[in-house]
PDB file of C-alpha atoms in Angstrom:
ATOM      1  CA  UNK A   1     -29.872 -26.583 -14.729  1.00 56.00           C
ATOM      2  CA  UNK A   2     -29.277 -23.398 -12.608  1.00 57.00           C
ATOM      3  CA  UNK A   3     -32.333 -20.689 -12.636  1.00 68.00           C
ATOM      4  CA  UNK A   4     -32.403 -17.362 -12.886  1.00 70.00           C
ATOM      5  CA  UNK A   5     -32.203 -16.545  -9.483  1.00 74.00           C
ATOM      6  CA  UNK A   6     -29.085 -18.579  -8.519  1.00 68.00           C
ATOM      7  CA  UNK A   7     -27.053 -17.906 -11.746  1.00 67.00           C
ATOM      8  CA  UNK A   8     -27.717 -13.983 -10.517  1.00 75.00           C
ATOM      9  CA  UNK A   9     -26.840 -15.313  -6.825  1.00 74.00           C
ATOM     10  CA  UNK A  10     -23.408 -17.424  -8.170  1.00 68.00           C
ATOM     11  CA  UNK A  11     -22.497 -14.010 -10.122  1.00 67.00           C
ATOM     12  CA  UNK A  12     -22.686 -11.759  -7.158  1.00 75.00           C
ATOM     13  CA  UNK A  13     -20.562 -14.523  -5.146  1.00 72.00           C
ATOM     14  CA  UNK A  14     -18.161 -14.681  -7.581  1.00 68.00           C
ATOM     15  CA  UNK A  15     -18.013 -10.674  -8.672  1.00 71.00           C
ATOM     16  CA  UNK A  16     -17.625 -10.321  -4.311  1.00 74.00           C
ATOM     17  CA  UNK A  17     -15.076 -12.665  -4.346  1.00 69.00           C
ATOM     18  CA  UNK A  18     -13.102 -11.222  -7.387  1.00 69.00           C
ATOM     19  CA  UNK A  19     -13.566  -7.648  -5.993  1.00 73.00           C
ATOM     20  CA  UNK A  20     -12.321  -8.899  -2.621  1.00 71.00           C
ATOM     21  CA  UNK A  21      -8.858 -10.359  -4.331  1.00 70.00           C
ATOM     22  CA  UNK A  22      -8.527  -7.000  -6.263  1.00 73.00           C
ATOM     23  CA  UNK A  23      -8.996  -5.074  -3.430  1.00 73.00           C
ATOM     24  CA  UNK A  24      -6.335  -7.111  -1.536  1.00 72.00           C
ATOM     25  CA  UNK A  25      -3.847  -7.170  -3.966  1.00 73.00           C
ATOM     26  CA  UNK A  26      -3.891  -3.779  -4.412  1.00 75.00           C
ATOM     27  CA  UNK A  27      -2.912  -3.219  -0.799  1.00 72.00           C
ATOM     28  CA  UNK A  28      -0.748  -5.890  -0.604  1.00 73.00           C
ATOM     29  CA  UNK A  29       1.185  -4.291  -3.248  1.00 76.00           C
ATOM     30  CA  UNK A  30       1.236  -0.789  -3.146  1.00 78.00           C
ATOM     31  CA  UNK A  31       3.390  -0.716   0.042  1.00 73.00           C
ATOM     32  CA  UNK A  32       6.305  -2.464  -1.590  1.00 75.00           C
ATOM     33  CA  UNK A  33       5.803   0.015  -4.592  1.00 79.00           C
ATOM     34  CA  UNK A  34       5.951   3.032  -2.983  1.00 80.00           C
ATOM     35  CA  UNK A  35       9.043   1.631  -0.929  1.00 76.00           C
ATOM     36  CA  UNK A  36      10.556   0.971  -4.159  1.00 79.00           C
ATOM     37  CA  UNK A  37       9.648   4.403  -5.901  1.00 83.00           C
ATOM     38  CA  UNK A  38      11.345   6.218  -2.659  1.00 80.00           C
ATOM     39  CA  UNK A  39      14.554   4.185  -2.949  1.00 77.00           C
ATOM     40  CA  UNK A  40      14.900   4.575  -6.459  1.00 81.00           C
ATOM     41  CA  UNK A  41      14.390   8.186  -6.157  1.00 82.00           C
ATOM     42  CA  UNK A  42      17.462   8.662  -3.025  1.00 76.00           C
ATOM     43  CA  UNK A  43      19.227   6.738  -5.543  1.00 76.00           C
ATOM     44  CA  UNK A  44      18.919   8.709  -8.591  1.00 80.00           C
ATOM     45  CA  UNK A  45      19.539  11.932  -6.870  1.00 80.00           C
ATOM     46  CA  UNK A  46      22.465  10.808  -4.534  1.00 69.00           C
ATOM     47  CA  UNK A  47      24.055   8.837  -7.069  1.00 66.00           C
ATOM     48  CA  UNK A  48      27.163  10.842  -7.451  1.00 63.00           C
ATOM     49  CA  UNK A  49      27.949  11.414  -4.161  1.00 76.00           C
ATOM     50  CA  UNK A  50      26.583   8.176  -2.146  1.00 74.00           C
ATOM     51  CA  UNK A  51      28.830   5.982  -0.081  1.00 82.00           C
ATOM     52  CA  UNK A  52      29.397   2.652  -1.861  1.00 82.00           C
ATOM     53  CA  UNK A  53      28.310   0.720   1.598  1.00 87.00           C
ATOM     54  CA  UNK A  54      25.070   3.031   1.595  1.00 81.00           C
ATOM     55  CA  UNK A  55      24.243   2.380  -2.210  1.00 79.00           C
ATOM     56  CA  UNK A  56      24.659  -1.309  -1.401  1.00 84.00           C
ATOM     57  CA  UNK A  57      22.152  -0.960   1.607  1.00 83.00           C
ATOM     58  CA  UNK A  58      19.979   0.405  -0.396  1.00 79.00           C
ATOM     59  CA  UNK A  59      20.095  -1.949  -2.993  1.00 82.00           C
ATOM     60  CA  UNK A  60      19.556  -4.713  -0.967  1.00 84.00           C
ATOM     61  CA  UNK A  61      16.607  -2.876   0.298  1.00 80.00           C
ATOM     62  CA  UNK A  62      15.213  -3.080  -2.947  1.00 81.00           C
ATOM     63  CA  UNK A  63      16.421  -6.281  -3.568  1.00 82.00           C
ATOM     64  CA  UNK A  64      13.965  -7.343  -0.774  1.00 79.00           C
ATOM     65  CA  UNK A  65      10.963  -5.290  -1.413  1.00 78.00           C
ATOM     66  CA  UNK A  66      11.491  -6.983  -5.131  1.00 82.00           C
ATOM     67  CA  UNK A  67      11.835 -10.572  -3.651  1.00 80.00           C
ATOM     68  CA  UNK A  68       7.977  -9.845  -1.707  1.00 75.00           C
ATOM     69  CA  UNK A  69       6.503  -8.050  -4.561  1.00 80.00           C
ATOM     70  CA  UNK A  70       7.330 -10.897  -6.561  1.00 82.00           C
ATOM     71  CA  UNK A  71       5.882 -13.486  -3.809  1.00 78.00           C
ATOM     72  CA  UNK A  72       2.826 -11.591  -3.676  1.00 77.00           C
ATOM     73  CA  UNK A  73       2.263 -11.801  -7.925  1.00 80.00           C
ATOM     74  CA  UNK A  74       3.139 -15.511  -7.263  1.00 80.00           C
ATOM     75  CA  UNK A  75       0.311 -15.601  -4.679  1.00 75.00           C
ATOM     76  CA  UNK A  76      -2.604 -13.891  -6.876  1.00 77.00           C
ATOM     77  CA  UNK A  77      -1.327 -16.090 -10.287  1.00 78.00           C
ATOM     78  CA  UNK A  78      -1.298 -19.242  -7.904  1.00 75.00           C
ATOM     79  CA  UNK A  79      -5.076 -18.193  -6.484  1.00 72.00           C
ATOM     80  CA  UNK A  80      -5.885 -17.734  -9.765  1.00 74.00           C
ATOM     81  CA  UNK A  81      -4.709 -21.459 -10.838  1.00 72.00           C
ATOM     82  CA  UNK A  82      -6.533 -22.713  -7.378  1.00 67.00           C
ATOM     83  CA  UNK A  83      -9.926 -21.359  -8.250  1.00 68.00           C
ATOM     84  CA  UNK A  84      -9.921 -22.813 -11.486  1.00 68.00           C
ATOM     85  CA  UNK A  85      -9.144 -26.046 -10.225  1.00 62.00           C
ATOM     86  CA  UNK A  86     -11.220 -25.744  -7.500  1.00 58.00           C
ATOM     87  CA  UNK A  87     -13.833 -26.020 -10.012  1.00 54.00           C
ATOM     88  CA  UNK A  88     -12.603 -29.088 -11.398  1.00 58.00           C
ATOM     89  CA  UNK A  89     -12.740 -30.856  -7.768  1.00 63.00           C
ATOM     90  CA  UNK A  90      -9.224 -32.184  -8.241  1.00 70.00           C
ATOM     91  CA  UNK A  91      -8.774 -34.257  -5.042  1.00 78.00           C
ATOM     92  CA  UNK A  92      -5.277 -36.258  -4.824  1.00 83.00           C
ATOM     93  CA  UNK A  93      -4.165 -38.125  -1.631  1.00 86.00           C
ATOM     94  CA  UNK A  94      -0.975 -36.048   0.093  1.00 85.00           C
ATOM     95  CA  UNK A  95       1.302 -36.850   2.582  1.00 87.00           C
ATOM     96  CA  UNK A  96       1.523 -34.117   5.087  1.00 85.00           C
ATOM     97  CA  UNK A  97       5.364 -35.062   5.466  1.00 86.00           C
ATOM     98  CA  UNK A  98       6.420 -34.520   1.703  1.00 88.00           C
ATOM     99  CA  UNK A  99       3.884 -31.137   1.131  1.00 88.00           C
ATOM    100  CA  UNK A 100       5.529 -29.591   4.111  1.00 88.00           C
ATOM    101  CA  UNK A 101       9.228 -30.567   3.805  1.00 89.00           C
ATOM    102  CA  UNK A 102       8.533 -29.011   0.238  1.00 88.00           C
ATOM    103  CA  UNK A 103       7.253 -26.016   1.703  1.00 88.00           C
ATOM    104  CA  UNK A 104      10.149 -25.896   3.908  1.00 89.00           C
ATOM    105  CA  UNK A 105      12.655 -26.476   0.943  1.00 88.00           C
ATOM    106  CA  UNK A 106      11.415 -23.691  -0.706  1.00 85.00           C
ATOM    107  CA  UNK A 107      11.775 -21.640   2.228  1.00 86.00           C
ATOM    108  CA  UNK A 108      14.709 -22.341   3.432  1.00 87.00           C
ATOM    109  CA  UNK A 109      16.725 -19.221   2.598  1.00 85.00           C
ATOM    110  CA  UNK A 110      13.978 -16.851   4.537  1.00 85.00           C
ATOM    111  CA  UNK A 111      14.071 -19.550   7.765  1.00 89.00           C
ATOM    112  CA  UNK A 112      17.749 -19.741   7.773  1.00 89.00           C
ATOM    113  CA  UNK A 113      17.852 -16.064   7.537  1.00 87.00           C
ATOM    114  CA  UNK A 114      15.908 -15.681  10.601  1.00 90.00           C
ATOM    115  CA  UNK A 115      17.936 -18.138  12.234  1.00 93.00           C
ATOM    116  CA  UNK A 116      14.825 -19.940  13.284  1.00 92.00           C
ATOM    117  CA  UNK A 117      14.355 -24.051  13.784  1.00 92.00           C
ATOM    118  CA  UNK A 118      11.044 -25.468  12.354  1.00 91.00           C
ATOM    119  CA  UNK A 119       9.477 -28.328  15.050  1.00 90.00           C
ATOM    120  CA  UNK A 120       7.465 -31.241  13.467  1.00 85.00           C
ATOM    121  CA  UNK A 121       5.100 -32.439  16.195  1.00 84.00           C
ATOM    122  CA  UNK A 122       3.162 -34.316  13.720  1.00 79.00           C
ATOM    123  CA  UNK A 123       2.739 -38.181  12.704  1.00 77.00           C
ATOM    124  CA  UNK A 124       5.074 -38.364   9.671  1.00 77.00           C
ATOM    125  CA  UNK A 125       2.886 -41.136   8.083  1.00 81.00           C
ATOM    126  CA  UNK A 126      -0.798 -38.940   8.237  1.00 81.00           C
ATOM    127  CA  UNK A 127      -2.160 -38.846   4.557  1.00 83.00           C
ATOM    128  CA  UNK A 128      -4.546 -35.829   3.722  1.00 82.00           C
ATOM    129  CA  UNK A 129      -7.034 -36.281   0.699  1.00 81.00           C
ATOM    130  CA  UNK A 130      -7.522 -32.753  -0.697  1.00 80.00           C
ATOM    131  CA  UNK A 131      -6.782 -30.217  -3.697  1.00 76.00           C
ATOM    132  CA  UNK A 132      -2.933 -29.975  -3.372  1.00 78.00           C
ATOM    133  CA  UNK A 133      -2.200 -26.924  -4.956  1.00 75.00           C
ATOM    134  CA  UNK A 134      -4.698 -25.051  -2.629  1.00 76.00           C
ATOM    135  CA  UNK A 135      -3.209 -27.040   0.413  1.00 81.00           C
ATOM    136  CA  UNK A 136       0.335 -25.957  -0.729  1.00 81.00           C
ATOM    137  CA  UNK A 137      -0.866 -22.263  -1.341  1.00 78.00           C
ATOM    138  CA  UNK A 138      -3.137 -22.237   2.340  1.00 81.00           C
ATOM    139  CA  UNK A 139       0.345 -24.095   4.393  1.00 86.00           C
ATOM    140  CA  UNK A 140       3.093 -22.299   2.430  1.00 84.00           C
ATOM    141  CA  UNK A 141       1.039 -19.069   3.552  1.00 81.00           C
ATOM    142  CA  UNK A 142       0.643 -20.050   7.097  1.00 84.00           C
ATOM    143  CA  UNK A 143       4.815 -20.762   7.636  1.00 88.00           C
ATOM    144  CA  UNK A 144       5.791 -17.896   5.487  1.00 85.00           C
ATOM    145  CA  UNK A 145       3.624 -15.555   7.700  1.00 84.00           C
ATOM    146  CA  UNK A 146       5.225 -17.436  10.891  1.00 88.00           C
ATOM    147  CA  UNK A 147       8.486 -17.115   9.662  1.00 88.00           C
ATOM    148  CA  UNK A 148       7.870 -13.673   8.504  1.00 86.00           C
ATOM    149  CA  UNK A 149       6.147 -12.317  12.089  1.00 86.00           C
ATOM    150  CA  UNK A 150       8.209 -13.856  14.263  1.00 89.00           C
ATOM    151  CA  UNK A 151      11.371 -13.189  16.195  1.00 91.00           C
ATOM    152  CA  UNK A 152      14.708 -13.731  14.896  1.00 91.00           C
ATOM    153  CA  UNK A 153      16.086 -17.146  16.233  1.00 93.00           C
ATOM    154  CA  UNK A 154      12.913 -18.836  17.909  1.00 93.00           C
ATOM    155  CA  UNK A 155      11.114 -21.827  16.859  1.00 93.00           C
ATOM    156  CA  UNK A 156       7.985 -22.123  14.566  1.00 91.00           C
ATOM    157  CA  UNK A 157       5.885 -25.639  15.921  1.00 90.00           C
ATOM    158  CA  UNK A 158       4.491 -27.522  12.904  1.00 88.00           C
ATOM    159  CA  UNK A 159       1.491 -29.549  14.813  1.00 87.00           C
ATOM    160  CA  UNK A 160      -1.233 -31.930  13.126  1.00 83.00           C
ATOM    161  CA  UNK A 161      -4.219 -33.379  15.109  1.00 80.00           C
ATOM    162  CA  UNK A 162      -6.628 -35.930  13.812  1.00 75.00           C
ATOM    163  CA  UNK A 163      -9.713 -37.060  15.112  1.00 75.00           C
ATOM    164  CA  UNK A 164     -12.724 -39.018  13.532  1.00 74.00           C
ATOM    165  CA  UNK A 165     -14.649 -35.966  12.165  1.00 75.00           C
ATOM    166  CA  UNK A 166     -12.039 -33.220  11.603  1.00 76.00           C
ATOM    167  CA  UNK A 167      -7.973 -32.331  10.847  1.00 75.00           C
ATOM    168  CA  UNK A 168      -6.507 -29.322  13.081  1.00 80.00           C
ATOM    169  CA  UNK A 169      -3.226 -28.220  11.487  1.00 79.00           C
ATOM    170  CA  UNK A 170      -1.595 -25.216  13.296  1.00 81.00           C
ATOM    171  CA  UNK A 171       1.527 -23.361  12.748  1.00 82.00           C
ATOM    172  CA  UNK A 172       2.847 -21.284  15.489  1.00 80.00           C
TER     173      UNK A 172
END
């Protein structure tokens, strides 16, 4: 049984924490909004008179912004699964070779779009025990920023170290 004094303590965590998401998300998304508001707006008033290849730049344009709004709703409603579970403790063994080719499956449009080559420099047979969903959300993060912040056409190095008391997984 908690006291009074750490249920106030676990409500300030979790109010911080909740704030902190809020205030993130916020950010996150009004960027793509106001990108959106401004192309919808050239569009309604050059309608009429707008080049056919310029309306379909500008579609695309919102196609895009649409396609990482939506990632970013994805993002908060998958947090929002993780922290629940996270409560549960759900702990499942994984193999790091099937979570990331998944990851990279469901990436595949953005890499090949950035013409870029994903390196595994990892043993294909390492097992992680963990909470897969949050493992998912934490790796799918890491490539998609990589992918994302990197140059068109270079490589992105998947690497995973072992030792006896820790895991070092990097993405660069």
């Amino acid at each position: 049984k908690l006291s009074n004094a750490e249920l106030i303590e676990a409500y300030k965590d979790i109010k911080q924490s909740r704030d902190m998401v809020f205030l993130i998300a916020s950010h996150d998304l009004r960027s793509p909004f106001s990108g959106l508001l401004g192309l919808a707006d050239m569009l309604v008033s050059g309608l009429s008179d707008m080049p056919e290849e310029q309306l379909a730049e500008y579609l695309g344009a919102m196609r895009d912004s649409l396609k990482n709004t939506y990632r970013i709703l994805e993002n908060l409603f998958e947090l929002g699964r993780i922290e629940r579970q996270r409560t549960e403790k759900v702990i499942e063994t994984i193999p790091l070779k099937l979570l990331f080719e998944e990851i990279i499956n469901e990436l595949a449009s953005f890499i090949k779009k950035k013409e870029m080559v994903i390196i595994h420099k990892y043993d294909e047979e390492v097992v992680l025990e963990a909470n897969s969903r949050l493992l998912e959300f934490v790796f799918k993060n890491f490539l998609s920023n990589a992918v994302k912040y990197s140059e068109r056409g270079s490589e992105i190095v998947i690497d995973f170290k072992v030792s006896d008391h820790e895991s070092i997984i990097s993405v660069a």
